[in-house]
Short mmCIF file of C-alpha atoms in Angstrom, two decimals:
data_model
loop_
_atom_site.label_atom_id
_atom_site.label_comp_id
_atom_site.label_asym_id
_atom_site.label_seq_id
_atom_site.Cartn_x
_atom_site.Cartn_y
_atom_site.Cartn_z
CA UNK P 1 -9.03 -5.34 13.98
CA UNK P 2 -10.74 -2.22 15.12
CA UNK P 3 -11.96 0.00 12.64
CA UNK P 4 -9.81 2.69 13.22
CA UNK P 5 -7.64 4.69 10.66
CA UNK P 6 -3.77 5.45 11.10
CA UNK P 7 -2.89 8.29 9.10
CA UNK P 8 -6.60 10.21 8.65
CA UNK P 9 -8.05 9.05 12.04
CA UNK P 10 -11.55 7.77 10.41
CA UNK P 11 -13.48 6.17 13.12
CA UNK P 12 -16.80 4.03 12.81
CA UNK P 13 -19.63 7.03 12.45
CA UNK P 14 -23.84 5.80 13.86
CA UNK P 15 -26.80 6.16 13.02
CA UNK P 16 -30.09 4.27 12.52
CA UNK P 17 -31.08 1.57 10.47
CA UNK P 18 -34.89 2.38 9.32
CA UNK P 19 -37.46 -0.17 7.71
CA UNK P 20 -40.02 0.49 5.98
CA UNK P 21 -42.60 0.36 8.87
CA UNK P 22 -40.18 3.50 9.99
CA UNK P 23 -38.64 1.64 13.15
CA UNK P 24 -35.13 2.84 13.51
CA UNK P 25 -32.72 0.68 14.79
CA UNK P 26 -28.93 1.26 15.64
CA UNK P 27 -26.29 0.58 13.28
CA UNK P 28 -22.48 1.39 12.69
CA UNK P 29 -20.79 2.62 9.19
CA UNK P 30 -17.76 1.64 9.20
CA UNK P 31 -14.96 3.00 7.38
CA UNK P 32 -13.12 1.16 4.43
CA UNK P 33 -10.28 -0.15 6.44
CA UNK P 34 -7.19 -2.01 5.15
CA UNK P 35 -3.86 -3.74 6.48
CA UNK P 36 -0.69 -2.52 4.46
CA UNK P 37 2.39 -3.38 4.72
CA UNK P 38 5.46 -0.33 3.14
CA UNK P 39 9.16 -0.35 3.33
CA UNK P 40 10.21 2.64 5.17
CA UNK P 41 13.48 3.61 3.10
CA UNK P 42 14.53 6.07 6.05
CA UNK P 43 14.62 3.55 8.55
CA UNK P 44 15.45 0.57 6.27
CA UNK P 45 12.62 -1.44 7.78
CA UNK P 46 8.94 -2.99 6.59
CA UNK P 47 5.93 -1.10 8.75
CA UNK P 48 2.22 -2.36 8.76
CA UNK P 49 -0.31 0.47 8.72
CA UNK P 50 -4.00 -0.08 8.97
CA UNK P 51 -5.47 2.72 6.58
CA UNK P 52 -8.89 3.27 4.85
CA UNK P 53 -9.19 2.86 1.74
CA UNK P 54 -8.60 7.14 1.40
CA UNK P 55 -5.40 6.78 3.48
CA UNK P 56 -4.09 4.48 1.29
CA UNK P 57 -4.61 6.80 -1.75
CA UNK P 58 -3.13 10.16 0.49
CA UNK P 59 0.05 7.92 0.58
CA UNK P 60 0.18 7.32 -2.72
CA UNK P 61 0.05 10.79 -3.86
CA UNK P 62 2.30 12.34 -0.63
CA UNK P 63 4.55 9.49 -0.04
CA UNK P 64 5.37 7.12 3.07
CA UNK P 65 7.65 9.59 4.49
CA UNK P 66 5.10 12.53 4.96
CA UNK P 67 2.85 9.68 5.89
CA UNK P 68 4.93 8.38 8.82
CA UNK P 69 5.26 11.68 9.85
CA UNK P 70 1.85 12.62 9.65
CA UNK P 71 1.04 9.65 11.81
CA UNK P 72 3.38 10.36 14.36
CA UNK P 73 2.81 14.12 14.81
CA UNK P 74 -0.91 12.71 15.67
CA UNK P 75 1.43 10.88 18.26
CA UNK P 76 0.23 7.30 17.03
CA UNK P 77 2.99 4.99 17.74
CA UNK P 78 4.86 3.24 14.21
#
């Protein structure tokens, strides 16, 4: 699963992993991402999103509908 956002477009962000010597090292933060699964009343169907952790929270408080939207105005496939 790539780490990858549907609905806020969070991507993995780098930066450097540094001991206590002071080498740096690369290294990825990933964001907090999760596989849901919504009815979409609309089109009377299930749809899988995968969301961080944030996402999942904006739909919560704006609803599927705006989500789906949202998603597809980015012009992300649902």
């Amino acid at each position: 699963m790539s780490a990858h956002c549907q609905l806020t477009g969070a991507k993995p962000g780098f930066g450097n992993n540094i001991s206590h010597s002071h080498r740096r090292t690369s290294r990825r933060f990933d964001p907090n991402i999760q596989s849901k699964r919504y009815w979409l009343p609309s089109e009377r169907r299930h749809i899988r999103l995968t969301l961080s952790a944030k996402a999942v929270k904006t739909i919560d408080s704006i609803g599927i509908e705006a989500a789906v939207a949202r998603i597809r105005a980015r012009g992300a496939k649902v």
